Amino acid sequence: MLKLRSSGLSCGVCANFQIPIPRCFMNSITTSSIDVKPKVPLYLRPPSFSASLSELTKWHKWAKNLASSVGSSFINLDNGPDSTLLRRELNWLLQDLIELQHRSVILSRLESGNNENPDVSVALRAPLEEMYCVWRQRIEKRRPFQYVVGCEHWRDLVLSVQEGVLIPRPETEVIIDLVEGVALNNVPELAQGFWADLGTGSGAIAIATARALATHAHGDACGRVIATDLSPVAVAVATSNVQRYGLQDVVEVRKGSWFEPLKDVQGKLAGVLSNPPYIPSGDISGLQAEVGQHEPILALDGGISGTNDLLHLIDGVASMLKPGGFFAFETNGEKQCKFLVEYIENEKPGSFRDMNIVSDFAGIQRFVMGFRR
């Protein structure tokens, strides 16, 4: 579900950096990040199109009827959205579509059915022809709403997303709470080190972590984040999001699988964070259509038990973290959490301390965290 619009893309970062800078950090846009050109979210497009109020009203009535025709059928099928949620999404779509100056007036007239001055021109950020197409895709193809509008609201961020990039989930926000509330509060010097976000996707964790490090920085020294992803689409989108928040000197996006692009900082990382693929392969076909049929399988499928990538992360993190470094990984739930803790205790004895399982907002045991000895 997309949250209501939040304001502002500005954020404070440290002006001077006095920690050693690893390879390529002065140029956070790697060559692989320009292989794919990210799409511009609807709300950031200029209002270069127009339609009469009567044309917009006709489209709105059609779109609302299409949403209402769904009823509860998607819920019964795979716990998908019902008509109430789809109509709410339609209102969010209109907020992004209509230019800001007259948005509230136009929205009010659409909702009330006021047909006064039907020929008045309404400035739009996309042509109505496109809106007919994307809304049909939303209903008939179950295309995720976030891909329709090109963004997702996550914490205090508005992040660009598109096909090929995992849509950040609300529960993943807990990782940032752990960074701030556990790692940085208990070991303040970690705010001055290098952090890694593995499988960054949209760059959500990396960007939020960089902002947290800036908030907890002491003096002129400020931490940096390296975000990695195997997908060129994710690398391009994450790089674009980093640039929009003015963090290109703090966050570097590198293309590659997990730890492979991080050889120059082996044993030097203050923190390693990840929301890796953790869904068992056999469960993919049963996912909500918006997820299983549209989001990248590379970011979902964790192998037979869902733990293939999680185990790889656990095996590698001991050698990547410096002593006292912090890690936090998201999992599929209680069973995977307990399995990972037991694996660490049996296969990595003495490597970590203060390991803990943390629940998400719904009370589901979701995260495994700890510190390097």
PDB file of C-alpha atoms in Angstrom, residues 60-270:
ATOM      1  CA  HIS A  60     -12.173   8.926 -13.690  1.00  0.00           C
ATOM      2  CA  LYS A  61     -15.657   7.419 -13.901  1.00  0.00           C
ATOM      3  CA  TRP A  62     -14.342   4.570 -16.091  1.00  0.00           C
ATOM      4  CA  ALA A  63     -11.391   3.907 -13.777  1.00  0.00           C
ATOM      5  CA  LYS A  64     -13.580   3.972 -10.673  1.00  0.00           C
ATOM      6  CA  ASN A  65     -16.057   1.537 -12.220  1.00  0.00           C
ATOM      7  CA  LEU A  66     -13.208  -0.787 -13.211  1.00  0.00           C
ATOM      8  CA  ALA A  67     -11.906  -0.741  -9.652  1.00  0.00           C
ATOM      9  CA  SER A  68     -15.383  -1.350  -8.226  1.00  0.00           C
ATOM     10  CA  SER A  69     -15.884  -4.352 -10.510  1.00  0.00           C
ATOM     11  CA  VAL A  70     -13.140  -6.218  -8.634  1.00  0.00           C
ATOM     12  CA  GLY A  71     -15.101  -6.424  -5.392  1.00  0.00           C
ATOM     13  CA  SER A  72     -13.360  -8.961  -3.137  1.00  0.00           C
ATOM     14  CA  SER A  73     -12.341 -11.331  -5.937  1.00  0.00           C
ATOM     15  CA  PHE A  74      -8.611 -10.590  -5.614  1.00  0.00           C
ATOM     16  CA  ILE A  75      -8.767 -11.106  -1.842  1.00  0.00           C
ATOM     17  CA  ASN A  76     -10.353 -14.499  -2.357  1.00  0.00           C
ATOM     18  CA  LEU A  77      -7.852 -15.410  -5.052  1.00  0.00           C
ATOM     19  CA  ASP A  78      -4.527 -14.534  -3.389  1.00  0.00           C
ATOM     20  CA  ASN A  79      -5.183 -11.943  -0.666  1.00  0.00           C
ATOM     21  CA  GLY A  80      -4.853  -9.166  -3.214  1.00  0.00           C
ATOM     22  CA  PRO A  81      -6.402  -5.676  -3.105  1.00  0.00           C
ATOM     23  CA  ASP A  82     -10.165  -5.178  -2.876  1.00  0.00           C
ATOM     24  CA  SER A  83     -12.227  -2.452  -4.504  1.00  0.00           C
ATOM     25  CA  THR A  84     -11.855  -0.115  -1.535  1.00  0.00           C
ATOM     26  CA  LEU A  85      -8.060  -0.167  -1.740  1.00  0.00           C
ATOM     27  CA  LEU A  86      -8.104   0.141  -5.529  1.00  0.00           C
ATOM     28  CA  ARG A  87     -10.328   3.232  -5.364  1.00  0.00           C
ATOM     29  CA  ARG A  88      -7.937   4.693  -2.799  1.00  0.00           C
ATOM     30  CA  GLU A  89      -5.062   4.010  -5.188  1.00  0.00           C
ATOM     31  CA  LEU A  90      -7.015   5.770  -7.909  1.00  0.00           C
ATOM     32  CA  ASN A  91      -7.173   8.895  -5.751  1.00  0.00           C
ATOM     33  CA  TRP A  92      -3.404   8.687  -5.163  1.00  0.00           C
ATOM     34  CA  LEU A  93      -2.889   8.322  -8.909  1.00  0.00           C
ATOM     35  CA  LEU A  94      -4.910  11.468  -9.516  1.00  0.00           C
ATOM     36  CA  GLN A  95      -2.836  13.355  -6.947  1.00  0.00           C
ATOM     37  CA  ASP A  96       0.303  12.491  -8.889  1.00  0.00           C
ATOM     38  CA  LEU A  97      -1.295  13.114 -12.295  1.00  0.00           C
ATOM     39  CA  ILE A  98      -2.783  16.593 -11.814  1.00  0.00           C
ATOM     40  CA  GLU A  99      -0.483  19.607 -11.570  1.00  0.00           C
ATOM     41  CA  LEU A 100      -0.190  21.038  -8.079  1.00  0.00           C
ATOM     42  CA  GLN A 101      -1.672  24.515  -8.455  1.00  0.00           C
ATOM     43  CA  HIS A 102      -5.264  23.419  -9.194  1.00  0.00           C
ATOM     44  CA  ARG A 103      -5.130  19.872  -7.853  1.00  0.00           C
ATOM     45  CA  SER A 104      -7.390  20.305  -4.811  1.00  0.00           C
ATOM     46  CA  VAL A 105     -10.091  22.095  -6.823  1.00  0.00           C
ATOM     47  CA  ILE A 106     -10.079  19.504  -9.615  1.00  0.00           C
ATOM     48  CA  LEU A 107     -10.121  16.570  -7.192  1.00  0.00           C
ATOM     49  CA  SER A 108     -13.045  18.100  -5.323  1.00  0.00           C
ATOM     50  CA  ARG A 109     -15.015  18.555  -8.542  1.00  0.00           C
ATOM     51  CA  LEU A 110     -14.296  14.989  -9.646  1.00  0.00           C
ATOM     52  CA  GLU A 111     -15.512  13.581  -6.339  1.00  0.00           C
ATOM     53  CA  SER A 112     -18.638  15.761  -6.221  1.00  0.00           C
ATOM     54  CA  GLY A 113     -19.543  15.251  -9.881  1.00  0.00           C
ATOM     55  CA  ASN A 114     -19.638  19.028 -10.437  1.00  0.00           C
ATOM     56  CA  ASN A 115     -19.931  19.492 -14.226  1.00  0.00           C
ATOM     57  CA  GLU A 116     -19.602  23.284 -14.215  1.00  0.00           C
ATOM     58  CA  ASN A 117     -17.250  24.535 -16.980  1.00  0.00           C
ATOM     59  CA  PRO A 118     -16.654  21.051 -18.448  1.00  0.00           C
ATOM     60  CA  ASP A 119     -14.380  22.462 -21.172  1.00  0.00           C
ATOM     61  CA  VAL A 120     -11.874  23.959 -18.741  1.00  0.00           C
ATOM     62  CA  SER A 121      -8.376  22.643 -19.419  1.00  0.00           C
ATOM     63  CA  VAL A 122      -6.589  20.604 -16.748  1.00  0.00           C
ATOM     64  CA  ALA A 123      -2.779  20.361 -16.784  1.00  0.00           C
ATOM     65  CA  LEU A 124      -1.564  16.766 -16.437  1.00  0.00           C
ATOM     66  CA  ARG A 125       1.799  15.027 -16.009  1.00  0.00           C
ATOM     67  CA  ALA A 126       0.881  12.297 -18.494  1.00  0.00           C
ATOM     68  CA  PRO A 127      -1.633  11.983 -21.335  1.00  0.00           C
ATOM     69  CA  LEU A 128      -5.023  10.439 -20.592  1.00  0.00           C
ATOM     70  CA  GLU A 129      -4.291   7.740 -23.168  1.00  0.00           C
ATOM     71  CA  GLU A 130      -1.466   6.538 -20.942  1.00  0.00           C
ATOM     72  CA  MET A 131      -3.725   6.657 -17.895  1.00  0.00           C
ATOM     73  CA  TYR A 132      -6.279   4.396 -19.587  1.00  0.00           C
ATOM     74  CA  CYS A 133      -3.465   1.968 -20.334  1.00  0.00           C
ATOM     75  CA  VAL A 134      -1.796   1.911 -16.911  1.00  0.00           C
ATOM     76  CA  TRP A 135      -5.050   1.645 -14.967  1.00  0.00           C
ATOM     77  CA  ARG A 136      -6.140  -1.274 -17.119  1.00  0.00           C
ATOM     78  CA  GLN A 137      -2.758  -2.860 -16.381  1.00  0.00           C
ATOM     79  CA  ARG A 138      -3.312  -2.265 -12.669  1.00  0.00           C
ATOM     80  CA  ILE A 139      -6.658  -4.070 -12.651  1.00  0.00           C
ATOM     81  CA  GLU A 140      -6.409  -6.661 -15.404  1.00  0.00           C
ATOM     82  CA  LYS A 141      -2.708  -7.511 -15.180  1.00  0.00           C
ATOM     83  CA  ARG A 142      -2.380  -6.836 -11.431  1.00  0.00           C
ATOM     84  CA  ARG A 143       0.591  -4.574 -12.113  1.00  0.00           C
ATOM     85  CA  PRO A 144       1.751  -3.159  -8.759  1.00  0.00           C
ATOM     86  CA  PHE A 145       0.499   0.345  -8.068  1.00  0.00           C
ATOM     87  CA  GLN A 146       4.030   1.449  -7.174  1.00  0.00           C
ATOM     88  CA  TYR A 147       5.166   0.551 -10.688  1.00  0.00           C
ATOM     89  CA  VAL A 148       2.189   2.446 -12.138  1.00  0.00           C
ATOM     90  CA  VAL A 149       3.157   5.716 -10.404  1.00  0.00           C
ATOM     91  CA  GLY A 150       6.893   4.933 -10.329  1.00  0.00           C
ATOM     92  CA  CYS A 151       7.542   5.455  -6.637  1.00  0.00           C
ATOM     93  CA  GLU A 152       7.006   4.182  -3.112  1.00  0.00           C
ATOM     94  CA  HIS A 153       6.858   6.047   0.199  1.00  0.00           C
ATOM     95  CA  TRP A 154       9.203   4.447   2.726  1.00  0.00           C
ATOM     96  CA  ARG A 155       9.957   5.989   6.108  1.00  0.00           C
ATOM     97  CA  ASP A 156      10.456   9.673   5.263  1.00  0.00           C
ATOM     98  CA  LEU A 157      11.633   8.922   1.729  1.00  0.00           C
ATOM     99  CA  VAL A 158       9.916   8.912  -1.654  1.00  0.00           C
ATOM    100  CA  LEU A 159      11.839   6.353  -3.704  1.00  0.00           C
ATOM    101  CA  SER A 160      11.687   5.732  -7.432  1.00  0.00           C
ATOM    102  CA  VAL A 161      10.827   2.128  -8.328  1.00  0.00           C
ATOM    103  CA  GLN A 162      10.115   0.353 -11.602  1.00  0.00           C
ATOM    104  CA  GLU A 163       9.928  -3.125 -13.054  1.00  0.00           C
ATOM    105  CA  GLY A 164      13.107  -5.012 -12.175  1.00  0.00           C
ATOM    106  CA  VAL A 165      13.398  -3.394  -8.724  1.00  0.00           C
ATOM    107  CA  LEU A 166      11.908  -4.808  -5.528  1.00  0.00           C
ATOM    108  CA  ILE A 167       9.339  -2.502  -3.940  1.00  0.00           C
ATOM    109  CA  PRO A 168      10.538  -1.652  -0.406  1.00  0.00           C
ATOM    110  CA  ARG A 169       8.212  -2.945   2.325  1.00  0.00           C
ATOM    111  CA  PRO A 170       7.173  -1.183   5.541  1.00  0.00           C
ATOM    112  CA  GLU A 171       8.542  -4.010   7.708  1.00  0.00           C
ATOM    113  CA  THR A 172      12.046  -3.454   6.312  1.00  0.00           C
ATOM    114  CA  GLU A 173      12.029  -0.052   8.022  1.00  0.00           C
ATOM    115  CA  VAL A 174      12.831  -1.914  11.243  1.00  0.00           C
ATOM    116  CA  ILE A 175      16.391  -2.442   9.960  1.00  0.00           C
ATOM    117  CA  ILE A 176      16.960   1.312  10.155  1.00  0.00           C
ATOM    118  CA  ASP A 177      15.459   1.359  13.648  1.00  0.00           C
ATOM    119  CA  LEU A 178      18.026  -1.282  14.621  1.00  0.00           C
ATOM    120  CA  VAL A 179      20.859   0.720  13.065  1.00  0.00           C
ATOM    121  CA  GLU A 180      19.901   3.782  15.082  1.00  0.00           C
ATOM    122  CA  GLY A 181      18.479   2.273  18.261  1.00  0.00           C
ATOM    123  CA  VAL A 182      20.897  -0.631  18.735  1.00  0.00           C
ATOM    124  CA  ALA A 183      24.095  -0.159  16.743  1.00  0.00           C
ATOM    125  CA  LEU A 184      24.693   3.598  16.831  1.00  0.00           C
ATOM    126  CA  ASN A 185      23.294   4.210  20.308  1.00  0.00           C
ATOM    127  CA  ASN A 186      25.375   1.425  21.860  1.00  0.00           C
ATOM    128  CA  VAL A 187      28.535   1.867  19.763  1.00  0.00           C
ATOM    129  CA  PRO A 188      28.580   5.527  18.624  1.00  0.00           C
ATOM    130  CA  GLU A 189      31.915   5.176  16.810  1.00  0.00           C
ATOM    131  CA  LEU A 190      30.208   2.948  14.227  1.00  0.00           C
ATOM    132  CA  ALA A 191      28.662   6.128  12.800  1.00  0.00           C
ATOM    133  CA  GLN A 192      32.088   7.051  11.410  1.00  0.00           C
ATOM    134  CA  GLY A 193      32.745   3.816   9.539  1.00  0.00           C
ATOM    135  CA  PHE A 194      31.866   2.130   6.280  1.00  0.00           C
ATOM    136  CA  TRP A 195      28.526   0.329   6.001  1.00  0.00           C
ATOM    137  CA  ALA A 196      27.230  -2.002   3.311  1.00  0.00           C
ATOM    138  CA  ASP A 197      23.704  -2.578   2.016  1.00  0.00           C
ATOM    139  CA  LEU A 198      23.733  -5.845   0.087  1.00  0.00           C
ATOM    140  CA  GLY A 199      21.071  -6.354  -2.579  1.00  0.00           C
ATOM    141  CA  THR A 200      20.123  -2.702  -2.352  1.00  0.00           C
ATOM    142  CA  GLY A 201      17.237  -2.681  -4.869  1.00  0.00           C
ATOM    143  CA  SER A 202      15.859   0.858  -4.811  1.00  0.00           C
ATOM    144  CA  GLY A 203      18.586   1.960  -2.401  1.00  0.00           C
ATOM    145  CA  ALA A 204      16.119   2.355   0.474  1.00  0.00           C
ATOM    146  CA  ILE A 205      18.280   0.848   3.226  1.00  0.00           C
ATOM    147  CA  ALA A 206      21.461   2.527   1.969  1.00  0.00           C
ATOM    148  CA  ILE A 207      19.903   5.996   1.782  1.00  0.00           C
ATOM    149  CA  ALA A 208      18.166   5.754   5.161  1.00  0.00           C
ATOM    150  CA  THR A 209      21.351   4.408   6.749  1.00  0.00           C
ATOM    151  CA  ALA A 210      23.431   7.269   5.335  1.00  0.00           C
ATOM    152  CA  ARG A 211      20.990   9.777   6.815  1.00  0.00           C
ATOM    153  CA  ALA A 212      21.138   7.987  10.166  1.00  0.00           C
ATOM    154  CA  LEU A 213      24.943   8.024  10.134  1.00  0.00           C
ATOM    155  CA  ALA A 214      24.923  11.774   9.436  1.00  0.00           C
ATOM    156  CA  THR A 215      22.555  12.348  12.348  1.00  0.00           C
ATOM    157  CA  HIS A 216      24.780  10.387  14.741  1.00  0.00           C
ATOM    158  CA  ALA A 217      28.116  11.680  13.429  1.00  0.00           C
ATOM    159  CA  HIS A 218      30.555  13.370  15.808  1.00  0.00           C
ATOM    160  CA  GLY A 219      32.574  16.294  14.513  1.00  0.00           C
ATOM    161  CA  ASP A 220      33.546  16.262  10.859  1.00  0.00           C
ATOM    162  CA  ALA A 221      33.871  12.482  10.513  1.00  0.00           C
ATOM    163  CA  CYS A 222      30.818  10.919   8.900  1.00  0.00           C
ATOM    164  CA  GLY A 223      30.137   7.345   7.852  1.00  0.00           C
ATOM    165  CA  ARG A 224      29.688   6.146   4.297  1.00  0.00           C
ATOM    166  CA  VAL A 225      27.587   3.436   2.709  1.00  0.00           C
ATOM    167  CA  ILE A 226      28.385   1.063  -0.150  1.00  0.00           C
ATOM    168  CA  ALA A 227      25.279  -0.410  -1.793  1.00  0.00           C
ATOM    169  CA  THR A 228      25.605  -3.469  -4.025  1.00  0.00           C
ATOM    170  CA  ASP A 229      23.216  -5.204  -6.400  1.00  0.00           C
ATOM    171  CA  LEU A 230      23.572  -7.719  -9.205  1.00  0.00           C
ATOM    172  CA  SER A 231      20.767  -6.157 -11.261  1.00  0.00           C
ATOM    173  CA  PRO A 232      21.746  -3.296 -13.613  1.00  0.00           C
ATOM    174  CA  VAL A 233      18.204  -1.936 -13.316  1.00  0.00           C
ATOM    175  CA  ALA A 234      18.484  -1.813  -9.521  1.00  0.00           C
ATOM    176  CA  VAL A 235      21.920  -0.191  -9.742  1.00  0.00           C
ATOM    177  CA  ALA A 236      20.541   2.524 -12.029  1.00  0.00           C
ATOM    178  CA  VAL A 237      17.432   3.168  -9.918  1.00  0.00           C
ATOM    179  CA  ALA A 238      19.355   3.158  -6.624  1.00  0.00           C
ATOM    180  CA  THR A 239      21.919   5.579  -8.083  1.00  0.00           C
ATOM    181  CA  SER A 240      19.111   7.889  -9.219  1.00  0.00           C
ATOM    182  CA  ASN A 241      17.517   7.821  -5.761  1.00  0.00           C
ATOM    183  CA  VAL A 242      20.874   8.527  -4.115  1.00  0.00           C
ATOM    184  CA  GLN A 243      21.367  11.542  -6.374  1.00  0.00           C
ATOM    185  CA  ARG A 244      17.877  12.936  -5.704  1.00  0.00           C
ATOM    186  CA  TYR A 245      18.647  12.986  -1.996  1.00  0.00           C
ATOM    187  CA  GLY A 246      22.037  14.624  -2.559  1.00  0.00           C
ATOM    188  CA  LEU A 247      23.951  11.677  -1.099  1.00  0.00           C
ATOM    189  CA  GLN A 248      26.211  10.817  -4.024  1.00  0.00           C
ATOM    190  CA  ASP A 249      29.306  11.704  -1.956  1.00  0.00           C
ATOM    191  CA  VAL A 250      28.139   9.491   0.915  1.00  0.00           C
ATOM    192  CA  VAL A 251      26.580   6.469  -0.809  1.00  0.00           C
ATOM    193  CA  GLU A 252      28.338   4.529  -3.548  1.00  0.00           C
ATOM    194  CA  VAL A 253      26.341   2.050  -5.625  1.00  0.00           C
ATOM    195  CA  ARG A 254      28.346  -0.868  -7.018  1.00  0.00           C
ATOM    196  CA  LYS A 255      27.202  -3.603  -9.386  1.00  0.00           C
ATOM    197  CA  GLY A 256      27.939  -7.153  -8.285  1.00  0.00           C
ATOM    198  CA  SER A 257      26.761 -10.098  -6.237  1.00  0.00           C
ATOM    199  CA  TRP A 258      26.713  -9.696  -2.461  1.00  0.00           C
ATOM    200  CA  PHE A 259      30.267  -9.306  -1.117  1.00  0.00           C
ATOM    201  CA  GLU A 260      32.033  -9.579  -4.487  1.00  0.00           C
ATOM    202  CA  PRO A 261      32.263  -5.786  -5.079  1.00  0.00           C
ATOM    203  CA  LEU A 262      33.524  -5.207  -1.505  1.00  0.00           C
ATOM    204  CA  LYS A 263      36.988  -6.779  -1.601  1.00  0.00           C
ATOM    205  CA  ASP A 264      38.656  -3.421  -0.941  1.00  0.00           C
ATOM    206  CA  VAL A 265      36.844  -3.040   2.395  1.00  0.00           C
ATOM    207  CA  GLN A 266      37.107  -6.627   3.648  1.00  0.00           C
ATOM    208  CA  GLY A 267      37.435  -6.639   7.432  1.00  0.00           C
ATOM    209  CA  LYS A 268      36.810  -2.880   7.587  1.00  0.00           C
ATOM    210  CA  LEU A 269      33.011  -2.611   7.592  1.00  0.00           C
ATOM    211  CA  ALA A 270      31.231  -1.091  10.583  1.00  0.00           C
TER     212      ALA A 270
END
